[in-house]
CSV table of C-alpha atoms and ligand atoms in Angstrom, one decimal:
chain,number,residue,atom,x,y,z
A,479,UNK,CA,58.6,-12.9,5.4
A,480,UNK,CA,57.7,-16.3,3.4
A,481,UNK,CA,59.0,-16.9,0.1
A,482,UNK,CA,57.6,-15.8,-3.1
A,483,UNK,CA,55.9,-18.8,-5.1
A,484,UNK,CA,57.8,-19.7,-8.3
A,485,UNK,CA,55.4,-19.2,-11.0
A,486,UNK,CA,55.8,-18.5,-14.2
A,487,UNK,CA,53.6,-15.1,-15.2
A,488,UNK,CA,51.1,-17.7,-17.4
A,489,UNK,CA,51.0,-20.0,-14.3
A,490,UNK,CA,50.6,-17.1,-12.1
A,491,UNK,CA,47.3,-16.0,-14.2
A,492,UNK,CA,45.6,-19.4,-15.3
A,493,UNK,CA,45.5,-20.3,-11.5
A,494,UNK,CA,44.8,-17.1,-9.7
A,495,UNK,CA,41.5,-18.0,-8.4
A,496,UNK,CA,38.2,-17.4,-6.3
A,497,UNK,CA,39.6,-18.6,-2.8
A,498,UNK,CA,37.1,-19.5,-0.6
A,499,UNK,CA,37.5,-23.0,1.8
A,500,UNK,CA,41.5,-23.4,1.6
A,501,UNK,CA,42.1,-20.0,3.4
A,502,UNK,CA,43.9,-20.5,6.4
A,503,UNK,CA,42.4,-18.5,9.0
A,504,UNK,CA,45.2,-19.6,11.9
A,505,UNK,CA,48.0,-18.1,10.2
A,506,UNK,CA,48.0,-14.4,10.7
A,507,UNK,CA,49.4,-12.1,7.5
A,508,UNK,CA,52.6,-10.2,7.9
A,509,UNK,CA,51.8,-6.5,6.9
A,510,UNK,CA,55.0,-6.1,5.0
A,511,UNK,CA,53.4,-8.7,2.7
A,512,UNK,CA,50.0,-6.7,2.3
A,513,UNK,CA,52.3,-4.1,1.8
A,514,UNK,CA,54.2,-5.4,-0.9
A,515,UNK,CA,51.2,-6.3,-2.3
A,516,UNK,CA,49.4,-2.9,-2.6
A,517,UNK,CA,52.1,-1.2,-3.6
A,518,UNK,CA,52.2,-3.5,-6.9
A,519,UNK,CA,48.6,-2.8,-7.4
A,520,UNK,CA,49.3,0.7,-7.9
A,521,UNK,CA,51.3,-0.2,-10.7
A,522,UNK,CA,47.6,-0.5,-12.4
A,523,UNK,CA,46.5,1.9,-14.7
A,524,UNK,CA,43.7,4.3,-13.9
A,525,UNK,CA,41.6,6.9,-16.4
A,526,UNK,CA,43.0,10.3,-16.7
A,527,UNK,CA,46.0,8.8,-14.6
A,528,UNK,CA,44.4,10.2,-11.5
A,529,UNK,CA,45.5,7.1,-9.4
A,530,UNK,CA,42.6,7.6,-7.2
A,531,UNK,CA,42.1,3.8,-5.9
A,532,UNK,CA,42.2,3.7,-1.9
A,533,UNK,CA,42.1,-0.1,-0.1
A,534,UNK,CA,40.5,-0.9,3.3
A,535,UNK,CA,43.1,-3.1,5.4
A,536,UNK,CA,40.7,-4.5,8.2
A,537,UNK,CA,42.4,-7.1,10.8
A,538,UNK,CA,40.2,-5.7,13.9
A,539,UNK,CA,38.3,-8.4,14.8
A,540,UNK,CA,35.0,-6.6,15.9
A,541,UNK,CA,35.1,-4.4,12.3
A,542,UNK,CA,35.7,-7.8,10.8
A,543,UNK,CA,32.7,-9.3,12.5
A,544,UNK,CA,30.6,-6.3,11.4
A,545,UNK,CA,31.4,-6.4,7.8
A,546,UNK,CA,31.2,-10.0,7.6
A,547,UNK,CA,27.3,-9.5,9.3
A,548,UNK,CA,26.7,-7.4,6.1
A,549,UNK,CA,28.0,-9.7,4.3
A,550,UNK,CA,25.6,-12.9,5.3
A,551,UNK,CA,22.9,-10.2,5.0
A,552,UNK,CA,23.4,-9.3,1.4
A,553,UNK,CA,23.8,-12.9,0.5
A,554,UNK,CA,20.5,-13.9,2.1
A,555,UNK,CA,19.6,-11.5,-0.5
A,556,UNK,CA,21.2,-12.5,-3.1
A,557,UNK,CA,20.1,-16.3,-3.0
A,558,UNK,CA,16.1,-14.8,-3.4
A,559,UNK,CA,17.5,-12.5,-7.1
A,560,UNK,CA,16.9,-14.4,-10.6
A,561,UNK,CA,20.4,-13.9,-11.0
A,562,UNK,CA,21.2,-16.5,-8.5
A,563,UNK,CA,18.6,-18.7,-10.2
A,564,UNK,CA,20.3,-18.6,-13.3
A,565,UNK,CA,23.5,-19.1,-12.4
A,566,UNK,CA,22.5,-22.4,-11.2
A,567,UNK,CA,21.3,-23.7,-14.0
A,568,UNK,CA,22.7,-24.2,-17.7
A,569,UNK,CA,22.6,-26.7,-20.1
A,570,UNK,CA,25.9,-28.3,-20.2
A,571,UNK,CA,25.9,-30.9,-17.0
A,572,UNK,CA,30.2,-30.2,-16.0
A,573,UNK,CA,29.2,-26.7,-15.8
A,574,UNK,CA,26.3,-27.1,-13.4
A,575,UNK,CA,28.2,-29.7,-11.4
A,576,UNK,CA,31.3,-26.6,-11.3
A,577,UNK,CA,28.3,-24.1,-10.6
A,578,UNK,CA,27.3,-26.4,-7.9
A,579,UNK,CA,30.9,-26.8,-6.3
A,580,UNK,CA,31.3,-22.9,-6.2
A,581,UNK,CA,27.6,-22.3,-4.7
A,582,UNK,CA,28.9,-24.8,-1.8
A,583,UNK,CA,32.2,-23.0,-1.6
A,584,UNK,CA,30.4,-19.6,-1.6
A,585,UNK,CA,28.2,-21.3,1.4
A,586,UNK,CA,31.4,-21.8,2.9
A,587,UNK,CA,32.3,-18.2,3.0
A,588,UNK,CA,28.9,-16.9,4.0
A,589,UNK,CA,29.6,-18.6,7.2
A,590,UNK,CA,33.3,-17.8,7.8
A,591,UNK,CA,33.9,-14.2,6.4
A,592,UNK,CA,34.7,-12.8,9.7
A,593,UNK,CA,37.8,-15.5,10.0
A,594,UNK,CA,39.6,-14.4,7.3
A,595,UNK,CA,42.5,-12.2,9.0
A,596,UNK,CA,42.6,-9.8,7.0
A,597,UNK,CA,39.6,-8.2,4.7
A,598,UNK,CA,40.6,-5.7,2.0
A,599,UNK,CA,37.9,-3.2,0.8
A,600,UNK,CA,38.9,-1.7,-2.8
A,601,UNK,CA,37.6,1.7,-2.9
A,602,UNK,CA,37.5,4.6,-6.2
A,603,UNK,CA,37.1,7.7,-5.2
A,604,UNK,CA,35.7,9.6,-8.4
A,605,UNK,CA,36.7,12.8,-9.1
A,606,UNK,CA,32.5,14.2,-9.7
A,607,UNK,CA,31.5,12.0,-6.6
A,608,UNK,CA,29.7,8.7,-6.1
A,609,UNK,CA,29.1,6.6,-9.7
A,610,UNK,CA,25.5,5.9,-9.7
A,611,UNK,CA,24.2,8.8,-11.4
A,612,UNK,CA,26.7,9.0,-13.9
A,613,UNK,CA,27.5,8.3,-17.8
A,614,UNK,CA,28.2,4.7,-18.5
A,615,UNK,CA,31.0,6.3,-19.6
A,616,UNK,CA,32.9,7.6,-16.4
A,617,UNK,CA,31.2,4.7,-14.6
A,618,UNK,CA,33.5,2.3,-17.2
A,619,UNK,CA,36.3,4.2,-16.5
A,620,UNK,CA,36.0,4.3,-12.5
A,621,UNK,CA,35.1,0.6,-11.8
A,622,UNK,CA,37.8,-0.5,-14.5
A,623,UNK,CA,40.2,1.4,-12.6
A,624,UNK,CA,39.6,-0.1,-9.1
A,625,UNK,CA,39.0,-3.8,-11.0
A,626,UNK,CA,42.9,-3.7,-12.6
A,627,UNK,CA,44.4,-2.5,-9.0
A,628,UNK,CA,42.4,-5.1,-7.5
A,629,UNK,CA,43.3,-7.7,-9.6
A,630,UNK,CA,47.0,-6.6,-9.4
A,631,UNK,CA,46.5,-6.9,-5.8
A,632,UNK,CA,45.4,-10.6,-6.1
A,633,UNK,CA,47.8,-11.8,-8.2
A,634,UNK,CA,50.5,-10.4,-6.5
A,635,UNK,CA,49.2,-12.1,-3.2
A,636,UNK,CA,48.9,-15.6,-5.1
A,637,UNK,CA,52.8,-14.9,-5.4
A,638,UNK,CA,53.0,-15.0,-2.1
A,639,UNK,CA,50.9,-18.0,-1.0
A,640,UNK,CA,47.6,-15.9,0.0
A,641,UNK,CA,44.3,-16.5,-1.1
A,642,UNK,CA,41.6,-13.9,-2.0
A,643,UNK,CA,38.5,-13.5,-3.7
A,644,UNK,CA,36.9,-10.7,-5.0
A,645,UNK,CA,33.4,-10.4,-3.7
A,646,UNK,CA,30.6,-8.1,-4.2
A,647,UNK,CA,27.5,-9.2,-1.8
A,648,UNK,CA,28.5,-6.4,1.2
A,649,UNK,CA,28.0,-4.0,-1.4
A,650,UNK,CA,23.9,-4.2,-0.8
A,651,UNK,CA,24.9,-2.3,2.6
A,652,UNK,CA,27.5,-0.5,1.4
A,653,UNK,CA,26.5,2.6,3.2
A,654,UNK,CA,26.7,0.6,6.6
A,655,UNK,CA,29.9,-0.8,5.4
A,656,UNK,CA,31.5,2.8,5.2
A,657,UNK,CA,30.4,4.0,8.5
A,658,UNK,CA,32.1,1.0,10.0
A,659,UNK,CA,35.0,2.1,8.1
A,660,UNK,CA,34.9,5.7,8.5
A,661,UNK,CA,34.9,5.9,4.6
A,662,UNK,CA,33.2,8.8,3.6
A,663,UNK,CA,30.5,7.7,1.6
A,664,UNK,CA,29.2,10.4,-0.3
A,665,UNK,CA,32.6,11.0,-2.2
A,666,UNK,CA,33.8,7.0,-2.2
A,667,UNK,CA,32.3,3.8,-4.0
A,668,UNK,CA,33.4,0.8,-2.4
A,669,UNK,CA,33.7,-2.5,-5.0
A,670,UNK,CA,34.5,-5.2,-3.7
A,671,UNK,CA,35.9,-6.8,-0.3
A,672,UNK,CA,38.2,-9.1,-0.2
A,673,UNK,CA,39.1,-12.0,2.2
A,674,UNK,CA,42.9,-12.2,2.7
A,675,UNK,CA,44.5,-15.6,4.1
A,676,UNK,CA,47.7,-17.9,3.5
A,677,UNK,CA,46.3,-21.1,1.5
A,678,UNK,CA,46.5,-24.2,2.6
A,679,UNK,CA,48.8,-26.0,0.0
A,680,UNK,CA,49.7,-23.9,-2.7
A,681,UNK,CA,48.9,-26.2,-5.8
A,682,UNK,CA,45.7,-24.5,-8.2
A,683,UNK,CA,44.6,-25.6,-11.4
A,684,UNK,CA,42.9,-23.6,-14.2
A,685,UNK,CA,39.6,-23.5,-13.7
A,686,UNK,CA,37.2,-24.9,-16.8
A,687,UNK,CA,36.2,-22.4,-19.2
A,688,UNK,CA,33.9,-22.5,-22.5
A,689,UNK,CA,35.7,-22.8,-25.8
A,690,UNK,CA,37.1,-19.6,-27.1
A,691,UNK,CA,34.9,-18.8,-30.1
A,692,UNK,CA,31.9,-18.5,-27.8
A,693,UNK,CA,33.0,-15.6,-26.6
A,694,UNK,CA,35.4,-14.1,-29.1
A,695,UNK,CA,34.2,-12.3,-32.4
A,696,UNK,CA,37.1,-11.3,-35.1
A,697,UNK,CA,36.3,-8.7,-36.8
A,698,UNK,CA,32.4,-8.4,-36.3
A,699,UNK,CA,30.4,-9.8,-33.0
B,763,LIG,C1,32.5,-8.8,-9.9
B,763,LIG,C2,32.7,-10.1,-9.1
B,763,LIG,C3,31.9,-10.3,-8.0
B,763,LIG,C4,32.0,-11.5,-7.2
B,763,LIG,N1,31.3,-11.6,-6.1
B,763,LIG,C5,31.4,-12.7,-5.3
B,763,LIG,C6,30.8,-12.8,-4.0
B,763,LIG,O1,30.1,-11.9,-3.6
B,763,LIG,N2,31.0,-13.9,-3.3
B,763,LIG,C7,31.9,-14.9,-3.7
B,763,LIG,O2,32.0,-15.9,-3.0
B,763,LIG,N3,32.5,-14.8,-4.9
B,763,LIG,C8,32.3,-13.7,-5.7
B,763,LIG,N4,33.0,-13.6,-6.9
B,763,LIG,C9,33.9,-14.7,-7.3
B,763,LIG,C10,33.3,-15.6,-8.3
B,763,LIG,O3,32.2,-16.2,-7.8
B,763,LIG,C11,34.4,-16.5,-8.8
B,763,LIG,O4,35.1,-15.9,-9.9
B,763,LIG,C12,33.8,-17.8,-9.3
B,763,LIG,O5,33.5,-18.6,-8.1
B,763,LIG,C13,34.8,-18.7,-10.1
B,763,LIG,O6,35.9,-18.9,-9.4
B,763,LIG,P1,37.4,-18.7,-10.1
B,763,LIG,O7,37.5,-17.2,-10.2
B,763,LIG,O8,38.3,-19.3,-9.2
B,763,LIG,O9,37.3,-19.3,-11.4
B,763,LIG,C14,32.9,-12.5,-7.6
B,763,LIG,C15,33.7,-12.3,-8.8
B,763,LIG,C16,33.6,-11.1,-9.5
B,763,LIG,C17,34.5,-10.9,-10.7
């Protein structure tokens, strides 16, 4: 088992971050350490208590291939959607050139999904059945559920020298996705799968962000 990271909990959350081309896809993951991992994650808190997250460990090379397929696919999709558009453009010139650096990175991990060892699929199961159709409300309250397990899960695998990042692009073949996984669709939304891999080097920085009183209203938006 390697040795936890020590990282203070500020540390631990300013440099938790979007993993992508410093995953080491030669060193295999111990499943003690994916273990320890989800069982932190269900630490998280979840509406109504009800605990229902589930997680996906794939390391089978053929499922991984399959999902990572799906993958590619939805991002060929993505690329053509005004939100990609967008988010390539804005007016201040460091955050284009960091939009551009994540764009290559994300390139990076359209081709090499299927390497990762290990892919973790979050899953909610709901207790009325799949979100689409329902209030904003329980919608809220499902995907915020899954989101704090899964972050748990990441944080708690920087800890441990892993990589991840939360991605969403599978998503567009989501019903695929759960028929390679036996996950029964009808009853289960999948959010997110996750690439899982030791880093090479350890050493993250916070990542750039806009000043705080763009986003934050006291008081009144
Ligand atoms: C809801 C959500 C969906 C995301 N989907 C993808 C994705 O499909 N592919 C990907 O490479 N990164 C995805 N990301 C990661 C973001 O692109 C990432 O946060 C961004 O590159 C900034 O990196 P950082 O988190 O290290 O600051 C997603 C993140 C979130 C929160």
């Amino acid at each position: 088992m390697p040795e936890s990271l020590t990282l203070t909990p500020d540390a631990l959350l300013t440099t938790t971050r979007a993993v992508r081309k410093r995953l080491d896809f030669t060193r295999p993951v111990e499943r003690a350490v994916l273990e320890e991992c989800l069982t932190i994650a269900q630490q998280a808190s979840t509406g109504s208590n009800l605990q229902n997250w589930h997680f996906v460990v794939v390391t089978d090379p053929t499922k991984r291939q399959a999902l990572a397929d799906l993958y590619r696919k939805g991002a060929a999709i993505y690329v053509t959607l005004p939100i990609a558009a967008t988010n390539l453009t804005f007016d201040d010139p460091q955050r284009n050139a960091q939009q551009q650096r994540i764009m290559e990175s994300a390139q990076y991990l359209y081709d090499h999904m299927n390497e990762a060892p290990v892919l973790v699929v979050p899953c909610i199961r709901p207790p009325d059945g799949r979100l689409e159709q329902q209030q904003v409300f329980l919608q809220a309250s499902w995907w915020s559920s899954i989101a704090q397990a899964g972050w748990s899960f990441m944080l708690a695998a920087r800890a441990r020298g892993l990589g991840t990042a939360w991605t969403t692009l599978h998503l567009l073949f989501e019903e695929e996705a759960a028929q390679i996984l036996g996950i029964p669709y009808a009853e289960v939304n999948q959010a997110a799968m996750m690439p899982v891999a030791y880093t090479r080097g350890t050493h993250f920085r916070p990542a750039r962000r806009a000043p705080l009183d763009t986003m934050v209203h006291w008081e009144t938006w």
